[in-house]
Tab-separated table of C-alpha atoms in Angstrom:
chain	number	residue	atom	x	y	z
A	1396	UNK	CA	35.749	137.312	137.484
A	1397	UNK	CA	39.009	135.522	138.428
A	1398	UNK	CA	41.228	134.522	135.225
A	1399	UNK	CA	43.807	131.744	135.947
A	1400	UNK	CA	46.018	130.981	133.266
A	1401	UNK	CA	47.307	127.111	134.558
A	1402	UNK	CA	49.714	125.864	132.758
A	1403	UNK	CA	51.300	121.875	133.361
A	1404	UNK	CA	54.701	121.858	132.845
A	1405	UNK	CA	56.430	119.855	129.687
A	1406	UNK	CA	54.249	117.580	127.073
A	1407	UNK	CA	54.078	115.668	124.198
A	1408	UNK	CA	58.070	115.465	122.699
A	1409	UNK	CA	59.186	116.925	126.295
A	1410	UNK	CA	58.508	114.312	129.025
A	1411	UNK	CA	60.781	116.606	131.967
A	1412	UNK	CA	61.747	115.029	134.555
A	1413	UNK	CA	62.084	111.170	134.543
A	1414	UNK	CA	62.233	108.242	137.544
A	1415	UNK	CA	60.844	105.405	139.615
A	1416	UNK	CA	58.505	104.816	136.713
A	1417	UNK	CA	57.201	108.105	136.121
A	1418	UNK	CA	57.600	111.116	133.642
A	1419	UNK	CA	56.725	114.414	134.370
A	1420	UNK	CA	54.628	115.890	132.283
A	1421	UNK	CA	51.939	113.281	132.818
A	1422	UNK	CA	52.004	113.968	136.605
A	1423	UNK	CA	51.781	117.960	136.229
A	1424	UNK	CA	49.283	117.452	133.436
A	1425	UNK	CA	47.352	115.429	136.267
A	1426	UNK	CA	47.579	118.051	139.382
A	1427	UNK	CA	46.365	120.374	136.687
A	1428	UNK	CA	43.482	119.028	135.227
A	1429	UNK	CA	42.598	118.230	139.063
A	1430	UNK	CA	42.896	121.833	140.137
A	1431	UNK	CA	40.668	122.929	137.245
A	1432	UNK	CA	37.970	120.878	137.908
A	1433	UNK	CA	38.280	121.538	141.247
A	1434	UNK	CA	38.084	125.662	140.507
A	1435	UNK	CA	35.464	125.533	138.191
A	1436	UNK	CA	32.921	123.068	140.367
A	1437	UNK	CA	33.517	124.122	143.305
A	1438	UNK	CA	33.657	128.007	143.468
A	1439	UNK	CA	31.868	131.049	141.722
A	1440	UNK	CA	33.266	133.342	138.629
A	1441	UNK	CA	36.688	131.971	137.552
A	1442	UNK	CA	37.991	131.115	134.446
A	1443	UNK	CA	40.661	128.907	133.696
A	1444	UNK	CA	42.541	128.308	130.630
A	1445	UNK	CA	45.025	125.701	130.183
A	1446	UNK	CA	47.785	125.859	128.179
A	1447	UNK	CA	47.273	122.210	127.672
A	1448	UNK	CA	44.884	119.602	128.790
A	1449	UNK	CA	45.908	116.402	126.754
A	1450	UNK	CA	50.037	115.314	125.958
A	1451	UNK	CA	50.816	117.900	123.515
A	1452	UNK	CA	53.657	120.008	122.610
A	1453	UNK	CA	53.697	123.698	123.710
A	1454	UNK	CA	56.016	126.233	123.394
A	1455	UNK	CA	57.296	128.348	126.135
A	1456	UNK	CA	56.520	131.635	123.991
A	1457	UNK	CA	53.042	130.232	123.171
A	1458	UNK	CA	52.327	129.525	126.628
A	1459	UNK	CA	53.216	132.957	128.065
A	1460	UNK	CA	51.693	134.788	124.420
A	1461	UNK	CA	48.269	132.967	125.126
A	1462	UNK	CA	48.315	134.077	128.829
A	1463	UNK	CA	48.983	137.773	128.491
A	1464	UNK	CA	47.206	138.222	125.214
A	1465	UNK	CA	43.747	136.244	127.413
A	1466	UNK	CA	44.686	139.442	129.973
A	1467	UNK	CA	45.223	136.383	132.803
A	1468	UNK	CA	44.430	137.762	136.195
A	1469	UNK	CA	47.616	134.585	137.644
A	1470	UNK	CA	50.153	132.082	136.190
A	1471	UNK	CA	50.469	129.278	137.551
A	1472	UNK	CA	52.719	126.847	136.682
A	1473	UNK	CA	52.816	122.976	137.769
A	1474	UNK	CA	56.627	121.438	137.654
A	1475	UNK	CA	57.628	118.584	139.209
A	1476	UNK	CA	61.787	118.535	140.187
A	1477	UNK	CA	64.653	116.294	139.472
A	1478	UNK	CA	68.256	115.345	140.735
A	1479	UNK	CA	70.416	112.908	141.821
A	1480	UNK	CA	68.103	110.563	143.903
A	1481	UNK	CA	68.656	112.123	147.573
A	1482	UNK	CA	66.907	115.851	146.880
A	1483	UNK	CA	63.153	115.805	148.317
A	1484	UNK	CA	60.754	118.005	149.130
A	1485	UNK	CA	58.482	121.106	148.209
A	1486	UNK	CA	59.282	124.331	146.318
A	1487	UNK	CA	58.279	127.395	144.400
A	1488	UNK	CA	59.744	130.162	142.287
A	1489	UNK	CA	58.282	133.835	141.285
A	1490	UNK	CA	60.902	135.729	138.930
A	1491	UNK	CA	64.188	136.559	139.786
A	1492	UNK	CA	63.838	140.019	139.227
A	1493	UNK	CA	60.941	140.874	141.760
A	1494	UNK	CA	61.267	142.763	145.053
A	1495	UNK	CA	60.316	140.706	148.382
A	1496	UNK	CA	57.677	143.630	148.763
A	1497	UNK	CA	55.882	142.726	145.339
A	1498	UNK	CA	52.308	141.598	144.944
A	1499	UNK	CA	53.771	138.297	143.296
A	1500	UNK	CA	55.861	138.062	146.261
A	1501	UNK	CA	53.150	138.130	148.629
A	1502	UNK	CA	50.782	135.459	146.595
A	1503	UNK	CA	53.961	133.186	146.918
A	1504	UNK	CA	53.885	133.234	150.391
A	1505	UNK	CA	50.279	132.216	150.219
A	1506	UNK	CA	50.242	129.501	147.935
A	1507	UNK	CA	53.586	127.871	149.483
A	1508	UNK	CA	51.715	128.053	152.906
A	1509	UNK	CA	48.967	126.578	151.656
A	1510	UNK	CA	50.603	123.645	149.177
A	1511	UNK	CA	52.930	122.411	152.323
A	1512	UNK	CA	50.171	122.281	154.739
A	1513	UNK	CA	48.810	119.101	152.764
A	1514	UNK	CA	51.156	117.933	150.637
A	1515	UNK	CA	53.403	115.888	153.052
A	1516	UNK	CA	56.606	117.562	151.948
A	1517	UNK	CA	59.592	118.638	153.001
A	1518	UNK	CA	60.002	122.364	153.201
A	1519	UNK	CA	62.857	123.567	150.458
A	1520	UNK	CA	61.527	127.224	150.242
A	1521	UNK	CA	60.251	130.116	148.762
A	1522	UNK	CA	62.729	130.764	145.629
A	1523	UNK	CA	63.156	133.105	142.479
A	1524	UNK	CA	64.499	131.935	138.853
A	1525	UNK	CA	64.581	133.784	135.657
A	1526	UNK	CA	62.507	130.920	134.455
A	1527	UNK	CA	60.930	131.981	130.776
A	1528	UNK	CA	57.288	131.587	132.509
A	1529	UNK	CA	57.918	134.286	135.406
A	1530	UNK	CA	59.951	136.145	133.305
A	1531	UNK	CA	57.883	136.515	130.599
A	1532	UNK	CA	54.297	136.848	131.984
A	1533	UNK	CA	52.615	139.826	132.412
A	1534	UNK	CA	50.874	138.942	135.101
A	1535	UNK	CA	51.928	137.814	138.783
A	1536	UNK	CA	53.398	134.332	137.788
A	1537	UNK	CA	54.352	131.052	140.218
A	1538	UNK	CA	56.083	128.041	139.498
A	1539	UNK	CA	55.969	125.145	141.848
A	1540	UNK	CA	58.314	121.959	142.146
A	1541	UNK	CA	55.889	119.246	143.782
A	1542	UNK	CA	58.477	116.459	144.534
A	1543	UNK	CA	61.341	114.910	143.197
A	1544	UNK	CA	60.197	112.326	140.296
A	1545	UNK	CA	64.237	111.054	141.263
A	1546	UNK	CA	63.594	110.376	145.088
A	1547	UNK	CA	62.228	107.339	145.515
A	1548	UNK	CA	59.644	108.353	148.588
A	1549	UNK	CA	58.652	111.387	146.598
A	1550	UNK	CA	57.526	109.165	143.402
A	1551	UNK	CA	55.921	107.046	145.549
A	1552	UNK	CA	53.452	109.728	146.983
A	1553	UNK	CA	53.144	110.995	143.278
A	1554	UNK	CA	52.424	107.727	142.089
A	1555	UNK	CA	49.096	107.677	143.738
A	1556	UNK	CA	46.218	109.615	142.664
A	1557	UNK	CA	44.947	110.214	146.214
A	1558	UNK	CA	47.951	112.140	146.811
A	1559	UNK	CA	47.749	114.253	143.528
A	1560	UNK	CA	44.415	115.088	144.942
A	1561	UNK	CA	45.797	116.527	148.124
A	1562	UNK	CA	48.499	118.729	145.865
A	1563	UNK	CA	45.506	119.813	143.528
A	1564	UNK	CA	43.421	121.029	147.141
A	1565	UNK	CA	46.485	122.601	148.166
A	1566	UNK	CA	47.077	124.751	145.209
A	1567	UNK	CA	43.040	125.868	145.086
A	1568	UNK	CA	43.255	126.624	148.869
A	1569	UNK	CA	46.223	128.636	148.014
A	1570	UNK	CA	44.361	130.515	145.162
A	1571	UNK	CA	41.010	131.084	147.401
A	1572	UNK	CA	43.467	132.833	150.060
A	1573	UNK	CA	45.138	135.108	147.533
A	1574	UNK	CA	42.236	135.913	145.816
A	1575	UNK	CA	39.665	135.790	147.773
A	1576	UNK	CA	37.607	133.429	145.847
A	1577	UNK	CA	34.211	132.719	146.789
A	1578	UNK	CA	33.057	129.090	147.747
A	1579	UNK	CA	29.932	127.528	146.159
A	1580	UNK	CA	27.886	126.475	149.460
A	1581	UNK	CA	28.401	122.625	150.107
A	1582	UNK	CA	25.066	122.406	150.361
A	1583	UNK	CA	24.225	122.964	146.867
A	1584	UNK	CA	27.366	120.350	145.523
A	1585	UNK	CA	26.144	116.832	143.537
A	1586	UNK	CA	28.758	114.752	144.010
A	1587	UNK	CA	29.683	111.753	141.561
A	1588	UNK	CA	29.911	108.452	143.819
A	1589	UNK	CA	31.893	105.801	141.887
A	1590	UNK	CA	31.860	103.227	144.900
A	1591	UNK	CA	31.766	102.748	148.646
A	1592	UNK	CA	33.741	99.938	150.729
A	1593	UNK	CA	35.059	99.146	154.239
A	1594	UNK	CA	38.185	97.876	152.691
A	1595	UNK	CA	40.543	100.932	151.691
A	1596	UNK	CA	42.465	98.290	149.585
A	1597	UNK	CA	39.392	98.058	147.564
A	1598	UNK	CA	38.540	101.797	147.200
A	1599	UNK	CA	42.136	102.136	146.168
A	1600	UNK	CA	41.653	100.043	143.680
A	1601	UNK	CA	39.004	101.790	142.291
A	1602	UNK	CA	40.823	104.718	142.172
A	1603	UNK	CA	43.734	103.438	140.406
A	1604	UNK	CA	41.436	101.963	137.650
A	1605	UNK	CA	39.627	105.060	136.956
A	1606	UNK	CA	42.634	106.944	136.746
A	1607	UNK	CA	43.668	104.781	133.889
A	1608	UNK	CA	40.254	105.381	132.264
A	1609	UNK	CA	41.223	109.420	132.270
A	1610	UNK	CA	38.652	109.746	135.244
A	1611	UNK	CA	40.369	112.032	137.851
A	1612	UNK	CA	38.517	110.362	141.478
A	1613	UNK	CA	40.183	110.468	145.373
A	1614	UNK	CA	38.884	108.680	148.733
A	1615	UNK	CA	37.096	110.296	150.968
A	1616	UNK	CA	36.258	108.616	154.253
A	1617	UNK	CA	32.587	108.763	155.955
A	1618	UNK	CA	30.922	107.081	159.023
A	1619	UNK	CA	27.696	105.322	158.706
A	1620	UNK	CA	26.079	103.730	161.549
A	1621	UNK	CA	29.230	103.983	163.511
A	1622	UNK	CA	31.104	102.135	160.631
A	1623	UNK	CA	34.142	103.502	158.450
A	1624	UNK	CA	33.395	103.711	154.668
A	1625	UNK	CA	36.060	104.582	152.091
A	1626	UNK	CA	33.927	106.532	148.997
A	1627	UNK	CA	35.888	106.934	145.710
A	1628	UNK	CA	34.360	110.624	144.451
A	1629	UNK	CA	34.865	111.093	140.975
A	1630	UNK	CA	33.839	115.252	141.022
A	1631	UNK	CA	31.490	117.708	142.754
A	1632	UNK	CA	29.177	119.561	140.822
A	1633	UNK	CA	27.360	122.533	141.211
A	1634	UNK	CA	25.353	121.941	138.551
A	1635	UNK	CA	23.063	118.246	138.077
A	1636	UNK	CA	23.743	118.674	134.693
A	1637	UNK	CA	27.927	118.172	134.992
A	1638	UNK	CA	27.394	115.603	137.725
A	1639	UNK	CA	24.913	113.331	135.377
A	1640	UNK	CA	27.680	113.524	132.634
A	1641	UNK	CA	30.392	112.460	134.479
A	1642	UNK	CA	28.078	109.721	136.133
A	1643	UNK	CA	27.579	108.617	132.210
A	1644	UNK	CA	31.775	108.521	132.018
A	1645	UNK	CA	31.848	106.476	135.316
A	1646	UNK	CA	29.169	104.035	133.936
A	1647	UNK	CA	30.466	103.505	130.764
A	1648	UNK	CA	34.302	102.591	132.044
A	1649	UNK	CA	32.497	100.112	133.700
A	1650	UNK	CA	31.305	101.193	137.148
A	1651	UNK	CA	27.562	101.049	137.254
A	1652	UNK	CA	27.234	101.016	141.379
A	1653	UNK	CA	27.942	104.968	140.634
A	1654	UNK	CA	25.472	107.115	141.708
A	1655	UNK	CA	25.009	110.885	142.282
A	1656	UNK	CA	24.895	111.790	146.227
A	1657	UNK	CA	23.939	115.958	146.268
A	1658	UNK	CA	21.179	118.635	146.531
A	1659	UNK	CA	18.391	120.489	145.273
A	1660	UNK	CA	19.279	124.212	143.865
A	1661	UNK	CA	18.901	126.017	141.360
A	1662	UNK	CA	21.349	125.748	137.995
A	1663	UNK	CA	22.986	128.778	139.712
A	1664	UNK	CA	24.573	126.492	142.634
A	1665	UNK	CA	24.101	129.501	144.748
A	1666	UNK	CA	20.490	128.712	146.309
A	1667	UNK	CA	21.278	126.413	149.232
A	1668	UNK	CA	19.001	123.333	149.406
A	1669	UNK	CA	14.890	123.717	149.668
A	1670	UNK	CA	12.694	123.236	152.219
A	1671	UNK	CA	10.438	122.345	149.192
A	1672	UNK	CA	10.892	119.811	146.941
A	1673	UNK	CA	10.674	115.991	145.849
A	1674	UNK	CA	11.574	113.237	148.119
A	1675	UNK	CA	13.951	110.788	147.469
A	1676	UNK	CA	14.250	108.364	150.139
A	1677	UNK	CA	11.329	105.818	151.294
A	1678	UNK	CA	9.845	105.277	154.534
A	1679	UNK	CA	11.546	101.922	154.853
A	1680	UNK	CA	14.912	104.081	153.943
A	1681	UNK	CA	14.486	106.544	156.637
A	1682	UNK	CA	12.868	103.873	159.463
A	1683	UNK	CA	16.343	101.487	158.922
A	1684	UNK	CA	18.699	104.392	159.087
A	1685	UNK	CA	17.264	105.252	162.125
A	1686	UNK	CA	17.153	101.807	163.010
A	1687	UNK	CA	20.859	101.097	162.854
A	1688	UNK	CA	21.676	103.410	165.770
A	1689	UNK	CA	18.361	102.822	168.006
A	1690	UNK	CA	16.425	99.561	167.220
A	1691	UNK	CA	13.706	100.894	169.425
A	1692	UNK	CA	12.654	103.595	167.526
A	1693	UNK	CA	9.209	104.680	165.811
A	1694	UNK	CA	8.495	103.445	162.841
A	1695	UNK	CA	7.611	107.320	161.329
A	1696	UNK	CA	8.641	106.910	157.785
A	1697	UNK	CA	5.041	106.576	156.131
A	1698	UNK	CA	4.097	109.868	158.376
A	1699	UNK	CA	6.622	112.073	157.016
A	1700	UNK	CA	6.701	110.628	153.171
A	1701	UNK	CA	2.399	111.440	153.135
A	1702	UNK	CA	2.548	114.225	154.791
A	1703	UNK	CA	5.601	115.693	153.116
A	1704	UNK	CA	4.406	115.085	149.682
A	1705	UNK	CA	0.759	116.840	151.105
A	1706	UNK	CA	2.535	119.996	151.926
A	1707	UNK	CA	5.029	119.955	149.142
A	1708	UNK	CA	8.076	119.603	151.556
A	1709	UNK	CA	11.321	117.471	151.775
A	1710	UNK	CA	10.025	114.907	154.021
A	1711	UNK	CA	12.820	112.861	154.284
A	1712	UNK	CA	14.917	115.740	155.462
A	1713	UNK	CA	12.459	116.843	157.661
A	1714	UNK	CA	12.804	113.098	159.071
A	1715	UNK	CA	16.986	113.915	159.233
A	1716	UNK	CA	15.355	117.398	161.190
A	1717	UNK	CA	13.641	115.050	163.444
A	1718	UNK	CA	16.864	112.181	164.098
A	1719	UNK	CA	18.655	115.031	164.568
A	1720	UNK	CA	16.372	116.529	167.791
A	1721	UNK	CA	15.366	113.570	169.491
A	1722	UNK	CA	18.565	112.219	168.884
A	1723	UNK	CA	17.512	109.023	167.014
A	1724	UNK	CA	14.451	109.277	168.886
A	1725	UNK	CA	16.044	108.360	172.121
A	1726	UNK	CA	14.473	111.848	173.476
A	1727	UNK	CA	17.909	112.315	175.604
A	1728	UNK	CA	17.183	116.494	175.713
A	1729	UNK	CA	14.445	117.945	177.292
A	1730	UNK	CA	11.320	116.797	175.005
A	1731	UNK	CA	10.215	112.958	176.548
A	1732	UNK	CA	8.720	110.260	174.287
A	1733	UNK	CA	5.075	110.630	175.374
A	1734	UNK	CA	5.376	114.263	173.867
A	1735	UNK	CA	5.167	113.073	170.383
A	1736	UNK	CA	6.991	116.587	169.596
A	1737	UNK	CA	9.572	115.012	167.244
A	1738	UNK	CA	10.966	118.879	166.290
A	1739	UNK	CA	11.165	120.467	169.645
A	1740	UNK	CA	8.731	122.463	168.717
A	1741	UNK	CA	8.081	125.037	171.837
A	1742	UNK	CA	10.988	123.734	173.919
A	1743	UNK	CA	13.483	126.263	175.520
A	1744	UNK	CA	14.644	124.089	178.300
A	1745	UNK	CA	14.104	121.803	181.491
A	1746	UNK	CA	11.348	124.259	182.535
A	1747	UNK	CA	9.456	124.230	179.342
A	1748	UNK	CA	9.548	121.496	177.520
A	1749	UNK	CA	7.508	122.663	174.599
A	1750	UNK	CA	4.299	121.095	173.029
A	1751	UNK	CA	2.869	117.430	173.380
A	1752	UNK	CA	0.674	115.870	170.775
A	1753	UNK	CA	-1.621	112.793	171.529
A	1754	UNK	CA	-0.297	110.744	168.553
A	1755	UNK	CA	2.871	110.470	166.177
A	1756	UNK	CA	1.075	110.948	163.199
A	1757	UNK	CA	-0.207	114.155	165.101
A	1758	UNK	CA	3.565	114.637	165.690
A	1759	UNK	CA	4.187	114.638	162.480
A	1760	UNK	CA	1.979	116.675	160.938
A	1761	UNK	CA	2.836	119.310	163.338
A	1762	UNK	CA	6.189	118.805	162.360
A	1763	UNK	CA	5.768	119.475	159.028
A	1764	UNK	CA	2.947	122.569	159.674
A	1765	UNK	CA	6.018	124.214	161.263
A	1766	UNK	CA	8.016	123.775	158.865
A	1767	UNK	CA	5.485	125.130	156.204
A	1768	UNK	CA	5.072	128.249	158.251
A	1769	UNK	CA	8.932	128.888	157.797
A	1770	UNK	CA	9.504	127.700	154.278
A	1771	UNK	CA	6.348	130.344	152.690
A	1772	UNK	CA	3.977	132.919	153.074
A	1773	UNK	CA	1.162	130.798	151.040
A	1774	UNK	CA	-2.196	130.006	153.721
A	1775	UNK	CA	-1.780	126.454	155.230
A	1776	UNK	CA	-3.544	123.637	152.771
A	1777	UNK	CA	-6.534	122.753	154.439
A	1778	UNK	CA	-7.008	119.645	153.752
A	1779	UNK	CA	-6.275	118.672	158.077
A	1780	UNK	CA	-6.645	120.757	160.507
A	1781	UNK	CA	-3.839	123.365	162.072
A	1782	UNK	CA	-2.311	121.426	165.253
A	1783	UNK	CA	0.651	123.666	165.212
A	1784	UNK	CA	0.442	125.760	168.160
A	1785	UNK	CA	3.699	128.123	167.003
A	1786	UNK	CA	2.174	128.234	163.274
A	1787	UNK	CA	1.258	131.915	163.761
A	1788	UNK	CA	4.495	133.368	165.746
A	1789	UNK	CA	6.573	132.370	163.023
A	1790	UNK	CA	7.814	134.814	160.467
A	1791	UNK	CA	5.950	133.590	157.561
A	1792	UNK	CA	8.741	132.720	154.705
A	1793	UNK	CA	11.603	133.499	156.782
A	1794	UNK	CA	13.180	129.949	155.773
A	1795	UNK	CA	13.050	128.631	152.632
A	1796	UNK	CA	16.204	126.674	152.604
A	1797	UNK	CA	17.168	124.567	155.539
A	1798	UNK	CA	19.827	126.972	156.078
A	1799	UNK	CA	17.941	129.767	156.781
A	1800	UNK	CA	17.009	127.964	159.660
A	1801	UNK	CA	20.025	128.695	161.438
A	1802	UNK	CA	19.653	131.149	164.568
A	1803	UNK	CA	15.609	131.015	163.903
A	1804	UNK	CA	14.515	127.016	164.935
A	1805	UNK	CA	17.746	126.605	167.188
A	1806	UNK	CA	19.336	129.737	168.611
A	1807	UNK	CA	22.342	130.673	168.434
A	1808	UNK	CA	22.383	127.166	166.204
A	1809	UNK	CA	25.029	129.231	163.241
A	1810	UNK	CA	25.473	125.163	161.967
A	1811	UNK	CA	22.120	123.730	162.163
A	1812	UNK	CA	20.968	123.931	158.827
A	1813	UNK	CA	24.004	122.449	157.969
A	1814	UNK	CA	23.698	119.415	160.345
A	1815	UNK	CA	20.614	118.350	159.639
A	1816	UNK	CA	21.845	118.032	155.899
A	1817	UNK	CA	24.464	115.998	156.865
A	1818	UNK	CA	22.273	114.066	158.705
A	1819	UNK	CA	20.701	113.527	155.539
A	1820	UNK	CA	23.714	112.587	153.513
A	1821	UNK	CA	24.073	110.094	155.850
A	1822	UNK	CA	20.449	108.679	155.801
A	1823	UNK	CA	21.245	108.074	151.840
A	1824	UNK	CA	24.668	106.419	151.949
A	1825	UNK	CA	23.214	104.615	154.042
A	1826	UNK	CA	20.298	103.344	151.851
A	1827	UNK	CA	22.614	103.208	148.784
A	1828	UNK	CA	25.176	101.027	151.134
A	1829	UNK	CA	21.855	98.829	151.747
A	1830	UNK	CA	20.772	98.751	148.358
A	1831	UNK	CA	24.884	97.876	147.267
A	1832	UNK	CA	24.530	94.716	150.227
A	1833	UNK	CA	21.763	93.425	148.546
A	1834	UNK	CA	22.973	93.375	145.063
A	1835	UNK	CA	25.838	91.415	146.098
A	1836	UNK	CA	23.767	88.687	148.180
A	1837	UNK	CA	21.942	88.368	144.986
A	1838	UNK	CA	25.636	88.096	143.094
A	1839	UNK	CA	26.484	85.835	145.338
């Protein structure tokens, strides 16, 4: 278990650093909270304890006291700097008294790596300061100076929430370096959508208004259908439970286009996304998404959504499975159309093209056999009959998550897994997109 003490510089009766609008302790209070959440949704065994989390008071002896009395594995510290209007740029401190050699010395090198490789900044350097927080820690203690609040560009960038995002990411990646910290897989990460537009103006917006609802969000940019979409995310979750409550916060400021875009685990976060499992999208979902890149394509959606729900399966990832093979069933690989072998089942090349089925529904359901074969070791329902012609030289149960698919449907294929689930993501932005076009004909 990794213990951070984090600890945002100033508060309450101490506003630090002041200029172009902006005091400092709300800004390092901001990066803070954004690095905790970050931390704690997004990566395995850490704790974090602030030494503040709302604009308080707090002492410098009660900050370090709290921190080695909690036995804190780090300290960070979050500063922003000050001076006479022309200083800019990044920097960091460890204490004064500490050898180049030192294990403190060595996570500084780290984190400062890490925090000006996305924080836009200047490069001031790698300092030390017999600062009371370095001093007086126990532990291996940093203190970093994002900006000048007095430099006009500086302010700017730390004006904007986006940007405090970035700084928040940079610290984390800094801390997953130095530590080692483990990653919760992507795959298993609910995600709190708070709006999606093709104006960044708009999405910026959005941002800005949350943020003055205490609702920490940041654009992140996605292509649908060949278009660009700006999505304001307001948190990743490993857990539903988190995501669904912060969903509630979204709502109730006001935003109730918010929706939850993530996948199936277990409460752990650590299970990957199921092979098994409820469906989400409908046939009409899947046959438009598809339908946006080739108009020409089957119309498959009822297949998969019966069939999956027979068999217990994620259909309508098993439909991403099948965009993703036939690339949106323009059968540009070695499988042709008459085939009706939406998963490449059998193909290894121009010389065998793998196994042809006399109808798409039969397609289908051989699809989804093949997948059944991988995802358990239970007999095959027997409801229709086995078509599957590879059903038996699978390893029975070798693949319950569409991860575990990697190296065994596609070889080497180390990513494939992980495409076809972003295949998927972007099957349901774009049916929440869809959904979001319609509302506002009907506003309109």
């Amino acid at each position: 278990m990794f213990k951070l003490y984090l600890d945002p510089g100033h508060g309450g009766n101490d506003p630090g650093a002041t200029g172009n609008g902006l005091k400092e302790k709300n800004v390092t209070l901001d990066i803070a909270l954004r690095i905790r959440d970050i931390l704690n949704n997004e990566y395995h065994n850490i704790e974090v304890n602030m030494s503040r989390t709302t604009d308080t008071f707090v002492s410098l002896d009660q900050r370090t006291n709290e921190a080695n009395s909690w036995n804190a594995d780090y300290f960070l510290s979050i500063h922003c700097n000050a001076f006479n209007g022309s200083a800019y740029g990044y920097e960091d401190y460890i204490y004064s008294g500490l050898s180049e050699t030192s294990q403190t010395a060595h996570y500084q090198t780290i984190m400062h790596h890490e925090i000006l490789d996305v924080n836009e900044l200047t490069d001031r350097g790698k300092k030390q300061a017999n600062f009371h927080v370095l001093r007086e820690s126990v532990m291996p203690a940093l203190l970093s100076e994002n900006g000048f609040i007095t430099n006009a560009d500086n302010a700017a960038k730390l004006a904007n929430s986006s940007y405090r995002q970035k700084i928040a990411r940079g610290h984390v990646n800094g801390l997953e370096r130095a530590f080692n910290l483990q990653k919760v897989s992507s795959a298993t990460l609910y995600k709190v959508i708070a709006g999606s537009f093709k104006k960044r103006q708009n999405a910026d917006e959005r941002v800005t208004y949350l943020d003055s609802k205490g609702i920490p969000s940041f654009i992140s940019e996605t292509t649908v259908s060949g278009d660009t979409w700006y999505r304001v995310q307001a948190g990743a979750f490993s857990k539903r439970s988190n995501a669904e409550q912060r969903l509630t916060e979204v709502k109730n400021a006001g935003i109730q286009d918010a929706y939850i875009l993530g996948y199936q685990g277990d409460e752990s976060g650590v299970s990957g996304y199921s092979i098994f499992g409820t469906m989400f999208l409908s046939p009409e979902q899947m046959d438009y998404f598809v339908r946006t890149v080739n108009p020409d394509a089957p119309t498959l959606g009822t297949y998969y959504l019966a069939f999956g729900r027979y068999y217990g399966l994620r259909g309508d990832v098993a439909f991403a499975q099948a965009v993703h093979e036939t690339n949106y069933f323009r059968f540009t690989g070695v499988v042709n159309e008459e085939q009706n072998n939406f998963a490449g089942i059998g193909a290894t090349g121009p010389d065998n093209p793998g196994a042809s089925f006399d109808t798409p529904r039969e397609g289908v359901l051989a699809h989804m056999q093949h997948l059944y074969a991988y995802a358990t070791k239970k007999p095959l329902l027997e409801k229709y009959q086995l078509i599957d012609p590879r059903f038996e030289l699978v390893q029975r149960g070798s693949a319950e998550k569409w991860e575990d698919l990697n190296g065994k449907w596609a070889v080497p294929g180390d990513q494939y897994g992980q495409m076809i689930l972003g295949l998927y993501e972007d099957m349901v932005n774009a049916s929440i997109i869809q959904l979001q076009n319609v509302l506002n004909q009907i506003k309109v």
